CSV table of C-alpha atoms in Angstrom, one decimal:
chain,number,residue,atom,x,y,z
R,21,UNK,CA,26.6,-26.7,-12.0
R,22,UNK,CA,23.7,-24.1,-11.4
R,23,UNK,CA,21.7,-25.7,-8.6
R,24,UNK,CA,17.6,-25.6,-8.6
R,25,UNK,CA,15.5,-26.8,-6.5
R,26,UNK,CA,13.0,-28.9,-8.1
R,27,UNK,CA,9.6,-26.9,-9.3
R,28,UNK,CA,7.0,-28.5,-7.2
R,29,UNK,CA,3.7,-27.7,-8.5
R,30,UNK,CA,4.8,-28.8,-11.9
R,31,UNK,CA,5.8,-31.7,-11.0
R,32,UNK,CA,2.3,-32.5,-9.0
R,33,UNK,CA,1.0,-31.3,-11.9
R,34,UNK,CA,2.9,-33.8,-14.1
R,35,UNK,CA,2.3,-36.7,-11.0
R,36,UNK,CA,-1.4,-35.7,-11.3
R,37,UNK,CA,-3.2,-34.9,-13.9
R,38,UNK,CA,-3.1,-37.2,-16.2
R,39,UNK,CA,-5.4,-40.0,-14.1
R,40,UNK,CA,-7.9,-37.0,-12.7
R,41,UNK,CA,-11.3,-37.4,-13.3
R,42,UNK,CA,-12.1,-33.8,-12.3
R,43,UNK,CA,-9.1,-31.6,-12.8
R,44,UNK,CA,-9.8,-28.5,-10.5
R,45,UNK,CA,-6.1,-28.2,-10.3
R,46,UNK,CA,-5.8,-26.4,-13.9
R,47,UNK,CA,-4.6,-22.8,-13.9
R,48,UNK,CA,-5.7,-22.3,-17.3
R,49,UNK,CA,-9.3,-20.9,-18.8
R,50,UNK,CA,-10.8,-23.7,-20.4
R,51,UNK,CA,-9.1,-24.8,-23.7
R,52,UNK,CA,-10.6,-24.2,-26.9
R,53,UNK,CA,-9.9,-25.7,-30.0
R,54,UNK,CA,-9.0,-24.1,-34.0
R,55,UNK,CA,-12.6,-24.7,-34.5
R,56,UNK,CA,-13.5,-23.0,-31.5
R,57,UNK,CA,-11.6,-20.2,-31.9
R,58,UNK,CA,-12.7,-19.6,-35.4
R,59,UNK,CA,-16.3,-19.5,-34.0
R,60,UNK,CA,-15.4,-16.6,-32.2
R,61,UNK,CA,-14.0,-14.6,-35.0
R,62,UNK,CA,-15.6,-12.7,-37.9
R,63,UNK,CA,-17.0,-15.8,-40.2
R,64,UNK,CA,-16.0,-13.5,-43.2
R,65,UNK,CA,-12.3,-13.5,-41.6
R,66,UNK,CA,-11.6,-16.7,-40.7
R,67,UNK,CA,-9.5,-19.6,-42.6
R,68,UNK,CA,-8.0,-18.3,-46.2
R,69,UNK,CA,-5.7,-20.1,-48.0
R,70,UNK,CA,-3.7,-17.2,-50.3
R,71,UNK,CA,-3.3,-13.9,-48.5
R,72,UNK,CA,-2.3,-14.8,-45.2
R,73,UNK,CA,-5.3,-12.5,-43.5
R,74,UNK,CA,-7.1,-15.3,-41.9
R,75,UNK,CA,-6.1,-18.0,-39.1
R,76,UNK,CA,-3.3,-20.0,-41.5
R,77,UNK,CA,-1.1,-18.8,-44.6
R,78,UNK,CA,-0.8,-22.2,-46.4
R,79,UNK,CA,1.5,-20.6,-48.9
R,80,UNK,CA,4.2,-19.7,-45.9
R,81,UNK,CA,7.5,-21.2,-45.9
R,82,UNK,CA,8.1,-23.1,-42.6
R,83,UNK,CA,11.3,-21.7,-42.2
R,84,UNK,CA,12.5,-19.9,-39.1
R,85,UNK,CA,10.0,-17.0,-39.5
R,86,UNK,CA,11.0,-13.6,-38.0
R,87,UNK,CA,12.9,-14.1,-35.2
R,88,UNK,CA,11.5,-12.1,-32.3
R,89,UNK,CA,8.0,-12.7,-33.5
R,90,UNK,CA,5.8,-11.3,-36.5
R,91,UNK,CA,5.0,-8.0,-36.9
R,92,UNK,CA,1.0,-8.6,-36.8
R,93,UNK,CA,1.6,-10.8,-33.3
R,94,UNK,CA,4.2,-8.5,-31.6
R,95,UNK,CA,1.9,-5.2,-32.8
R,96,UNK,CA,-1.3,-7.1,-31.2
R,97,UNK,CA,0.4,-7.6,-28.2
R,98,UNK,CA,1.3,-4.0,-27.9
R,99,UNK,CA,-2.2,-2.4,-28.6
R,100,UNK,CA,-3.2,-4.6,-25.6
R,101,UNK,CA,-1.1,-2.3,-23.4
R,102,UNK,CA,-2.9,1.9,-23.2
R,103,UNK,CA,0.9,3.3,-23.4
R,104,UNK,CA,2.7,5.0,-26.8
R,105,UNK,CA,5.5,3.6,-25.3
R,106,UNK,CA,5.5,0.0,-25.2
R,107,UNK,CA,5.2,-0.5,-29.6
R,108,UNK,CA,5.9,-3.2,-31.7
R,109,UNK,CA,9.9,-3.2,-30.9
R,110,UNK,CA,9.3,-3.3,-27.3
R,111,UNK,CA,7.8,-7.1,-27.8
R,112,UNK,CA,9.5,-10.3,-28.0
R,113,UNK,CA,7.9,-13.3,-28.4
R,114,UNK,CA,8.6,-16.6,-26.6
R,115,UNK,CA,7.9,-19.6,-25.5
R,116,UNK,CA,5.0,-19.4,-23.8
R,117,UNK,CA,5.6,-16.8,-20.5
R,118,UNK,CA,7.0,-19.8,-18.5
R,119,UNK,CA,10.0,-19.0,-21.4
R,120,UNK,CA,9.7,-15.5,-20.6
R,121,UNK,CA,9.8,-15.2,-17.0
R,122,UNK,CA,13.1,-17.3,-17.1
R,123,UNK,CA,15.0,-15.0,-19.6
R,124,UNK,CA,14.2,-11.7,-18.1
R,125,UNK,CA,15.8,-13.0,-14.8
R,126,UNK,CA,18.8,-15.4,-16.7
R,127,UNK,CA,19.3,-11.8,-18.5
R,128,UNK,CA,19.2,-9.3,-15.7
R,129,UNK,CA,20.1,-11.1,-12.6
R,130,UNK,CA,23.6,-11.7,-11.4
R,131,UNK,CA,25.6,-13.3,-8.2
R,132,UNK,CA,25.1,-10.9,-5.1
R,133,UNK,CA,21.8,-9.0,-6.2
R,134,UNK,CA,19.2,-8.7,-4.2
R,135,UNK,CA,15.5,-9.6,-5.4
R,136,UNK,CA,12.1,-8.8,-3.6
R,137,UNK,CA,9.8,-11.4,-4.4
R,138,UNK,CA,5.7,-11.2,-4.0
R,139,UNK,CA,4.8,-14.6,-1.7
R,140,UNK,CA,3.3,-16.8,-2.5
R,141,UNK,CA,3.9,-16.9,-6.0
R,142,UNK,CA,4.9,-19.2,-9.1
R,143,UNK,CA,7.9,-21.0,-7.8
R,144,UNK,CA,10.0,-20.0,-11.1
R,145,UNK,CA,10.0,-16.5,-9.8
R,146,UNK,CA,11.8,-16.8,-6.6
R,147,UNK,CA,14.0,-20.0,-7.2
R,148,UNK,CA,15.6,-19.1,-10.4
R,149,UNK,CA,17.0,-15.7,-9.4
R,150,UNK,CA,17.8,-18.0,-6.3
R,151,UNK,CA,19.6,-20.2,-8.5
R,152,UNK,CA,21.3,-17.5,-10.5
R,153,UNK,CA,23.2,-16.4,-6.9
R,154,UNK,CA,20.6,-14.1,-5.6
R,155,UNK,CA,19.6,-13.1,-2.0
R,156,UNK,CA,15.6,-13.6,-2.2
R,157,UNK,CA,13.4,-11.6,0.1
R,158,UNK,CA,9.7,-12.9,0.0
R,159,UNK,CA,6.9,-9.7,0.5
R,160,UNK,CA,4.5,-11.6,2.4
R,161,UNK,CA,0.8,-12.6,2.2
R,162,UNK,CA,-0.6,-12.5,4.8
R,163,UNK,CA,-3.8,-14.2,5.3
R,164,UNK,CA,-6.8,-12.7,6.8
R,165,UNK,CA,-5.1,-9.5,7.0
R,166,UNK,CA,-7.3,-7.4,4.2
R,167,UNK,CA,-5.7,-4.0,5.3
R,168,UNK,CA,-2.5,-2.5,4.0
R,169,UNK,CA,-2.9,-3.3,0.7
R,170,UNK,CA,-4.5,-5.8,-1.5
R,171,UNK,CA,-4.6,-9.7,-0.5
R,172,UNK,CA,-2.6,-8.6,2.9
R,173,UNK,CA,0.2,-7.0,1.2
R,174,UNK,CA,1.9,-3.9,3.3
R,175,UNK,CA,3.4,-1.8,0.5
R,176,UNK,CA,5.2,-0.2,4.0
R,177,UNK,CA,6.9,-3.9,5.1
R,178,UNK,CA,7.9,-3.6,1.1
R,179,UNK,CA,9.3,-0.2,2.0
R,180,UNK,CA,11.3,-2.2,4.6
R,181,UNK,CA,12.8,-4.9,2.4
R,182,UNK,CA,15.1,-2.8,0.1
R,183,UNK,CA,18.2,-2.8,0.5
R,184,UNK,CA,20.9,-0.6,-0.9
R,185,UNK,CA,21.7,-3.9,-3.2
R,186,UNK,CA,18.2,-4.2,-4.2
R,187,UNK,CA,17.9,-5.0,-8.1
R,188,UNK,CA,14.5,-6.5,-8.5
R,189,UNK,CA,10.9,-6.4,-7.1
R,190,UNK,CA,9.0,-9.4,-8.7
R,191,UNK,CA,5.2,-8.9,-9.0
R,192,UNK,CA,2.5,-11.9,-10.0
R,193,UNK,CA,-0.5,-9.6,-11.0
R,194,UNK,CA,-3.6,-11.0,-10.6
R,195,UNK,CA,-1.6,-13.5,-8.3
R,196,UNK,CA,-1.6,-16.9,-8.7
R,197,UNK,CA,-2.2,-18.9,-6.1
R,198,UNK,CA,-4.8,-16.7,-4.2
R,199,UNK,CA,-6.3,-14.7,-7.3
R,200,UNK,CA,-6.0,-11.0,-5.4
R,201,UNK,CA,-5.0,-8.1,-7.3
R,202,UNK,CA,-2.6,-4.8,-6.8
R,203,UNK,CA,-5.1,-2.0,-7.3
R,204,UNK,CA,-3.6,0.9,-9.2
R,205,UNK,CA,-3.4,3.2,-6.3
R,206,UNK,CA,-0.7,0.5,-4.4
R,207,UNK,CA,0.8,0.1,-8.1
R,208,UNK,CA,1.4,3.8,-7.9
R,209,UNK,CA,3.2,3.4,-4.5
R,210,UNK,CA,5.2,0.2,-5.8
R,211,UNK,CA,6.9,1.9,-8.6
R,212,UNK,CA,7.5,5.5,-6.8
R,213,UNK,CA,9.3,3.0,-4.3
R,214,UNK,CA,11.1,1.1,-7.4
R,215,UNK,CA,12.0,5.0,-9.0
R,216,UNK,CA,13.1,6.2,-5.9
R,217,UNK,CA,15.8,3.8,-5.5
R,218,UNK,CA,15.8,2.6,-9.8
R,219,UNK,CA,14.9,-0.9,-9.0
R,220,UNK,CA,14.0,-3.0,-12.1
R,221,UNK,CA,10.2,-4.3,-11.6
R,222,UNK,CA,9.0,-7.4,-13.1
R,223,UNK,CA,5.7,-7.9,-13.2
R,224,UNK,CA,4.2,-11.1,-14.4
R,225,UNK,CA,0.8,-10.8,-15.7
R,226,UNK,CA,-0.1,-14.0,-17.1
R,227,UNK,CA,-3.8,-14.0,-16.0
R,228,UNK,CA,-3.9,-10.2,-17.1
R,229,UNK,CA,-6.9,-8.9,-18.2
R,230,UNK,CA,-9.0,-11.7,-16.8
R,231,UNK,CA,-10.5,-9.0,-13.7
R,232,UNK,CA,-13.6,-10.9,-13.0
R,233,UNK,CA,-14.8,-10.2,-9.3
R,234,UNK,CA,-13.6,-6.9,-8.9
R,235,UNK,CA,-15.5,-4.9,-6.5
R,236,UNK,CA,-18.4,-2.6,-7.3
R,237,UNK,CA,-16.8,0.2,-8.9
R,238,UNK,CA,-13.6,-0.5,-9.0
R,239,UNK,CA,-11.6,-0.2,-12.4
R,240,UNK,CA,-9.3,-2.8,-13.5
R,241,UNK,CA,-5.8,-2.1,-13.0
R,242,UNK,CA,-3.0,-1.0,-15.8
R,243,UNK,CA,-0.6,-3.1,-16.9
R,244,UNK,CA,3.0,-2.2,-15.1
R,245,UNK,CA,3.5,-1.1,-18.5
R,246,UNK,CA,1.1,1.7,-18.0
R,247,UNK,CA,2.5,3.6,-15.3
R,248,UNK,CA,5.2,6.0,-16.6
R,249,UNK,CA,8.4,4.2,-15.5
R,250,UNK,CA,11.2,2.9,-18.0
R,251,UNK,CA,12.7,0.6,-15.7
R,252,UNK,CA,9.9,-2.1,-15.9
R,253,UNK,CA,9.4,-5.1,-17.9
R,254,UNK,CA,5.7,-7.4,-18.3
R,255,UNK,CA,5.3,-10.9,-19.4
R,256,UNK,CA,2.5,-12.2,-20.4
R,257,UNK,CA,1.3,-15.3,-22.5
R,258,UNK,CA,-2.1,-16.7,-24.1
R,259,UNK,CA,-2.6,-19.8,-22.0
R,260,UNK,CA,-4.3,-18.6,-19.2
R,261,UNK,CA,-6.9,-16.1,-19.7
R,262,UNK,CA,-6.7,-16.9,-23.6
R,263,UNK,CA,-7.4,-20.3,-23.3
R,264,UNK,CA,-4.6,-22.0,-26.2
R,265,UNK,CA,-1.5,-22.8,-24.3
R,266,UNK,CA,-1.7,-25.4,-26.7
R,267,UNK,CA,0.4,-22.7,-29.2
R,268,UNK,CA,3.3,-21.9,-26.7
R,269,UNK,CA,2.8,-18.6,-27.2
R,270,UNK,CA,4.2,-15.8,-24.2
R,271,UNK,CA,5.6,-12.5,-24.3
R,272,UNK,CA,8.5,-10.1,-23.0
R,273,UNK,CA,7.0,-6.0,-22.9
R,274,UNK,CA,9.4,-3.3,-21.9
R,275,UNK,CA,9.4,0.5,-22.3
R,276,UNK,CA,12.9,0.2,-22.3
R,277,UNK,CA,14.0,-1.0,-25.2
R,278,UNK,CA,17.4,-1.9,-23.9
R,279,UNK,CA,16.1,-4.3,-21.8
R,280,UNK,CA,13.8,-6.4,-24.6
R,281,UNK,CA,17.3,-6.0,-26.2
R,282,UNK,CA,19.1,-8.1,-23.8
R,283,UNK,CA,16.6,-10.8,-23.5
R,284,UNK,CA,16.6,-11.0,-27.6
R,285,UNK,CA,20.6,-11.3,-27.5
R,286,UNK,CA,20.0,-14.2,-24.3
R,287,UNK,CA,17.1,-15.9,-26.3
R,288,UNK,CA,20.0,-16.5,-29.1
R,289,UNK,CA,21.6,-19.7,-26.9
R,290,UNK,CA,17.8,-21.0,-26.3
R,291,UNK,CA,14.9,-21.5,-28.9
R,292,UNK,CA,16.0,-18.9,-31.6
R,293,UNK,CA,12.0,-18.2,-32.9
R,294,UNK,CA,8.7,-19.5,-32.2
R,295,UNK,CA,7.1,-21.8,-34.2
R,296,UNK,CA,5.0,-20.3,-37.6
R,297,UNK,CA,1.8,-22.0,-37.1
R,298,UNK,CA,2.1,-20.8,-33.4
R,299,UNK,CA,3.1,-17.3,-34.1
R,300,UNK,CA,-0.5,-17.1,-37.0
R,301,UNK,CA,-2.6,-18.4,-34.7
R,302,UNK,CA,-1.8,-16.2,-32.0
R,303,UNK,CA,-1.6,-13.4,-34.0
R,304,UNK,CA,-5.3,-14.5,-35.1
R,305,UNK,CA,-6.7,-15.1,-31.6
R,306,UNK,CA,-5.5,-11.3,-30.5
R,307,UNK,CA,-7.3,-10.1,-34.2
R,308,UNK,CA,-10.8,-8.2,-33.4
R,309,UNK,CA,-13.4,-9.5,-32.5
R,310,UNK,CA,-12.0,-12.2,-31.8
R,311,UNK,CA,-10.1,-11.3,-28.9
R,312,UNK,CA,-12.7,-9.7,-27.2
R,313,UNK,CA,-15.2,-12.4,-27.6
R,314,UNK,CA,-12.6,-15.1,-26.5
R,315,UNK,CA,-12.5,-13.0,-22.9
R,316,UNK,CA,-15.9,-12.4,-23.0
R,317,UNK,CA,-16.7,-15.9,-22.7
R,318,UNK,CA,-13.4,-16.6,-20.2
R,319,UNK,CA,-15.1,-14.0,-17.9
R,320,UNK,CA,-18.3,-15.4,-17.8
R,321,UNK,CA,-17.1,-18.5,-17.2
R,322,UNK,CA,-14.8,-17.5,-14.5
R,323,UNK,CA,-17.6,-15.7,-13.0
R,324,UNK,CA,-20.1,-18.6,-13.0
R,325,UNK,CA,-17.2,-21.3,-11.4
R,326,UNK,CA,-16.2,-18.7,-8.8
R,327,UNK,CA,-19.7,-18.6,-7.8
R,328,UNK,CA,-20.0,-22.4,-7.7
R,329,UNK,CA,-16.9,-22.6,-5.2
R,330,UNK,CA,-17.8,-19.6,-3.4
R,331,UNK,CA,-21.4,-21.6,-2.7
R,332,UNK,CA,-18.8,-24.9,-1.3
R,333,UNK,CA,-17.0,-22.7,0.9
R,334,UNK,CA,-19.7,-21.1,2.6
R,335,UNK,CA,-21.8,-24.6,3.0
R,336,UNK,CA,-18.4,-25.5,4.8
R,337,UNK,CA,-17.5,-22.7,5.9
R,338,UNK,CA,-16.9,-24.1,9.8
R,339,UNK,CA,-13.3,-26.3,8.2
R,340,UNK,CA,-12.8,-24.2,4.8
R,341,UNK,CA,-11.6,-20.6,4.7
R,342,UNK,CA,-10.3,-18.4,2.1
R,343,UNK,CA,-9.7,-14.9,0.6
R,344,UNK,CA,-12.1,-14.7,-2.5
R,345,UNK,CA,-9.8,-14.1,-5.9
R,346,UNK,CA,-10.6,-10.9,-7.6
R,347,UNK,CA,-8.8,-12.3,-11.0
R,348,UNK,CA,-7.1,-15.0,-12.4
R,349,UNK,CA,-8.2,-18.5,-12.4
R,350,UNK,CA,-7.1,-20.0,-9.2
R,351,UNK,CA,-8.1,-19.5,-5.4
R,352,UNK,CA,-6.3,-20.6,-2.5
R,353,UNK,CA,-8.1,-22.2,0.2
R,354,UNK,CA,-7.4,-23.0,3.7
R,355,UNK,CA,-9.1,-26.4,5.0
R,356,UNK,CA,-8.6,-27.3,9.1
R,357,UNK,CA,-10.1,-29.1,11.4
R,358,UNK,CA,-13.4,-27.7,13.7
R,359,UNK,CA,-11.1,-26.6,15.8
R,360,UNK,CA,-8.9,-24.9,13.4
R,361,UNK,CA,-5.6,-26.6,13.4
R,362,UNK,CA,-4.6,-26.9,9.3
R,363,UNK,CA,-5.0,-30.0,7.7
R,364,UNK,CA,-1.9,-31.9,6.1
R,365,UNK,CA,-3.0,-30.3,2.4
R,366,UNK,CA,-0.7,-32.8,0.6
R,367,UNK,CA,-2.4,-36.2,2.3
R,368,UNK,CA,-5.5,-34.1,1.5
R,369,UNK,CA,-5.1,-33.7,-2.0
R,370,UNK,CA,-3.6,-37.0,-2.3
R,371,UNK,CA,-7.0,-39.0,-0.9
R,372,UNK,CA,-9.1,-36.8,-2.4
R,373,UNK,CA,-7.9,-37.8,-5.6
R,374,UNK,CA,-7.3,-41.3,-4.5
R,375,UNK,CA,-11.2,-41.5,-3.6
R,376,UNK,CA,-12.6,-39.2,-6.1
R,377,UNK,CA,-10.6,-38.5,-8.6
R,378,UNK,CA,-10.4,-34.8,-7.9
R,379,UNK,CA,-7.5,-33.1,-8.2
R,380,UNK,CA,-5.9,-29.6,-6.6
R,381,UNK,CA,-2.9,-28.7,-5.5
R,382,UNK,CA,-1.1,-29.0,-1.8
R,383,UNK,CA,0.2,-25.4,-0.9
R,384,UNK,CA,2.3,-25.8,1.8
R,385,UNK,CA,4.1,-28.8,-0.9
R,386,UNK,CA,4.1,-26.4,-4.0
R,387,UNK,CA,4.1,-22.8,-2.1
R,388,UNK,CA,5.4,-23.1,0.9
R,389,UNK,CA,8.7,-22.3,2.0
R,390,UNK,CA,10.0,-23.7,5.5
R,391,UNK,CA,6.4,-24.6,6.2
R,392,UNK,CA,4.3,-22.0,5.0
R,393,UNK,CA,1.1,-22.4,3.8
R,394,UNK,CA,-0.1,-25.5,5.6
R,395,UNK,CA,-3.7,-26.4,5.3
R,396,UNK,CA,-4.0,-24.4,2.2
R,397,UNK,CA,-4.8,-26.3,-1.7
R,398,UNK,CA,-4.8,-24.4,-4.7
R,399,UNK,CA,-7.7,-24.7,-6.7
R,400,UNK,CA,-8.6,-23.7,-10.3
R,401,UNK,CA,-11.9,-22.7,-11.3
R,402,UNK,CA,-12.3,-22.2,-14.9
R,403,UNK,CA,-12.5,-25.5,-15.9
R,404,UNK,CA,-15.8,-25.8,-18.4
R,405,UNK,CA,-18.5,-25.3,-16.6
R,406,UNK,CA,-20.0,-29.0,-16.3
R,407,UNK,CA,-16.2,-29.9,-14.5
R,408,UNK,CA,-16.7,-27.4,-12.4
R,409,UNK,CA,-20.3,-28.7,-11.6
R,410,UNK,CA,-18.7,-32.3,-11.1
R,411,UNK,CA,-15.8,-32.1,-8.8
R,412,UNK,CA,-17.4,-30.2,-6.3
R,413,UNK,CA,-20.1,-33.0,-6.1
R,414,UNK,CA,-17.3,-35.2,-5.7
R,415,UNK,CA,-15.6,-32.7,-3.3
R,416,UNK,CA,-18.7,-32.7,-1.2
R,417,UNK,CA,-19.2,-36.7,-1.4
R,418,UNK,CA,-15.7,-37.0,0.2
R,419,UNK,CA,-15.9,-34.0,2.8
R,420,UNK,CA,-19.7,-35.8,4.4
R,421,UNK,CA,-18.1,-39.7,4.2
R,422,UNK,CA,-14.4,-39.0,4.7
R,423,UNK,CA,-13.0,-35.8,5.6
R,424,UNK,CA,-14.6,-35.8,9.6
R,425,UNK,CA,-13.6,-39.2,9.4
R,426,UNK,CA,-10.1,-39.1,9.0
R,427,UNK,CA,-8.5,-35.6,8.9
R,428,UNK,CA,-5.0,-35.8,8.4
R,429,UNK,CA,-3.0,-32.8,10.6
């Protein structure tokens, strides 16, 4: 029997959030609803009951549907990608990218390999290759340490991680939990390092595009997709900077078509197709305009949260440190005493929410490897607006009554 270790933050997430008054814990932009996401489309375009052009084909048979994904969805997905050689065929469609980050590496992985993992990172990206009989080399974060390379990553330490067994380098771009991004100058120096030795990079790119806090001048980065190497493969999905992972609906993206060819024969033993309805409104939300006024709003929002949290830690700035995200949705913040020992973050988060009903995430719990991490929660910030506002009134009602009071170490 494969042995996993258990996935942490999802099961904090599944412990917490459904008694949270203020979820700040939420790694997705705010949800929107049909009705919503109609109001951000062309009103001439949105529901039609015939031809199938608007959000629902009410005529369709609810059979299996095409099997990799429709045309119109998997054709969407690739326009979002400035590359003639990511197309149509080079999609796959799945289960939300949660589906698709585990068959690329059930597919490609085997017993023995090596895999090069960015840290921290989504725990299904270094403990399913783990489980699958790999030998898992975390590139660190290191905190504080801006130089070298975006969000203290040393593309030179990477350099000093491959080995001559070295399949894999796994990528979380913008990274989730601190919300830095890989500019496309160390991009450039990731993959000459991947073609020089033909390592496989995965990239997953579930917050992609949502570059909010970029700075002054700076261009957003391609997609892995984008820089001229077969041997690469992107997932992606439409619950995080899309706002509806309500539809399930995530992605698989390869130039190398044998690869997307792999995962389609794995995917056979799993969930066979995505859901119809799921598949048409996805295909709808990516449909312009209203794509681009669905990210629109996401960016704004992000934009007006991050400066609401930026504003907490600076008034607290004496107990609360952190590295401010450049994308994404979630920032990863370190809270320690006055004089600076970390916080236990788990106790933290758990009488924060006892008191307050605000919720985050431990790091060090649902990060951390062999103690890493400590002091540090997770905490989302695209929450609408008003929730936003909220929790960190209640954040700051507990840090003035209890956090000098009591702080856990």
């Amino acid at each position: 029997m494969v042995n996993i270790k258990k996935f942490e933050v999802e099961q904090w997430m599944d412990a917490h959030e459904t008694w949270a008054t203020y979820n700040l814990a939420e790694t997705c932009c705010a949800s929107i609803s049909l009705d919503d996401l109609i109001a951000l489309s062309n009103p001439n375009a949105a529901i039609k009951k015939a031809d199938g052009g608007g959000l629902l084909n009410y005529t369709q048979k609810q059979t299996y549907g095409p099997i990799r994904g429709s045309s119109v969805l998997r054709s969407r997905i690739a326009d979002f990608y400035d590359t003639p050689t990511v197309q149509e065929g080079h999609v796959l469609i799945t289960n939300g990218a949660i589906q698709a980050n585990f068959l690329t590496l059930f597919t490609l992985v085997k017993p023995g390999d090596h895999i090069i993992v960015q840290y921290p990172t989504y725990q299904q990206l270094y403990s399913v290759p783990e489980s699958l009989g790999a030998d898992i080399s975390p590139w660190k974060w290191k905190p504080g340490e801006r130089g070298g390379g975006e969000g203290g990553l040393d593309v030179e330490e990477l350099r000093g991680l491959i080995r001559s067994n070295t399949k894999m380098i796994v990528l979380n771009n913008p990274q989730n939990p601190t919300g830095a991004v890989l500019s496309r100058d160390t991009l450039e120096k990731i993959v000459s390092l991947a073609r020089g030795h033909n390592i496989i990079i995965h990239s997953d790119e579930v917050y992609r595009p949502l570059f909010h806090s970029l700075p002054a001048g700076e261009e957003s980065p391609p997609s892995i997709l984008e820089m001229g190497y077969e041997n690469v493969i992107a997932t992606g999905s439409l619950s995080k900077a899309f706002s509806l992972a309500g539809i399930r609906i995530g992605w698989i993206a390869s130039p190398n078509k044998d690869v997307v060819e792999e995962c389609a024969s794995c995917r056979d033993y799993t969930t066979i197709s995505v859901s119809q309805l799921d598949d048409g409104v996805a295909a709808f939300a990516l449909s312009k305009p209203t794509v681009q006024n669905l990210l629109n709003r996401n960016i704004r929002l992000a934009r007006d949260n991050l400066t609401l949290l930026a504003d907490f830690v600076d008034e607290y700035h004496e107990v609360v440190e952190w590295a401010r995200p450049q994308g994404g949705t979630t920032a990863f913040l370190r809270f320690r005493t006055k004089s600076g020992e970390p916080v236990d973050d788990e106790d933290f988060c758990k009488r924060l929410q006892e008191k307050e009903g605000v919720m985050i995430v431990p790091g060090s719990k649902c990060f951390g490897e062999n103690g890493d991490f400590k002091g540090y929660v997770r905490v989302g910030f695209v929450p609408e607006h008003q929730v936003m506002l909220d929790g960190l009134k209640a954040l700051r009602r507990f840090m003035a009554e209890e956090y000098e009071v009591h702080v856990p170490r």
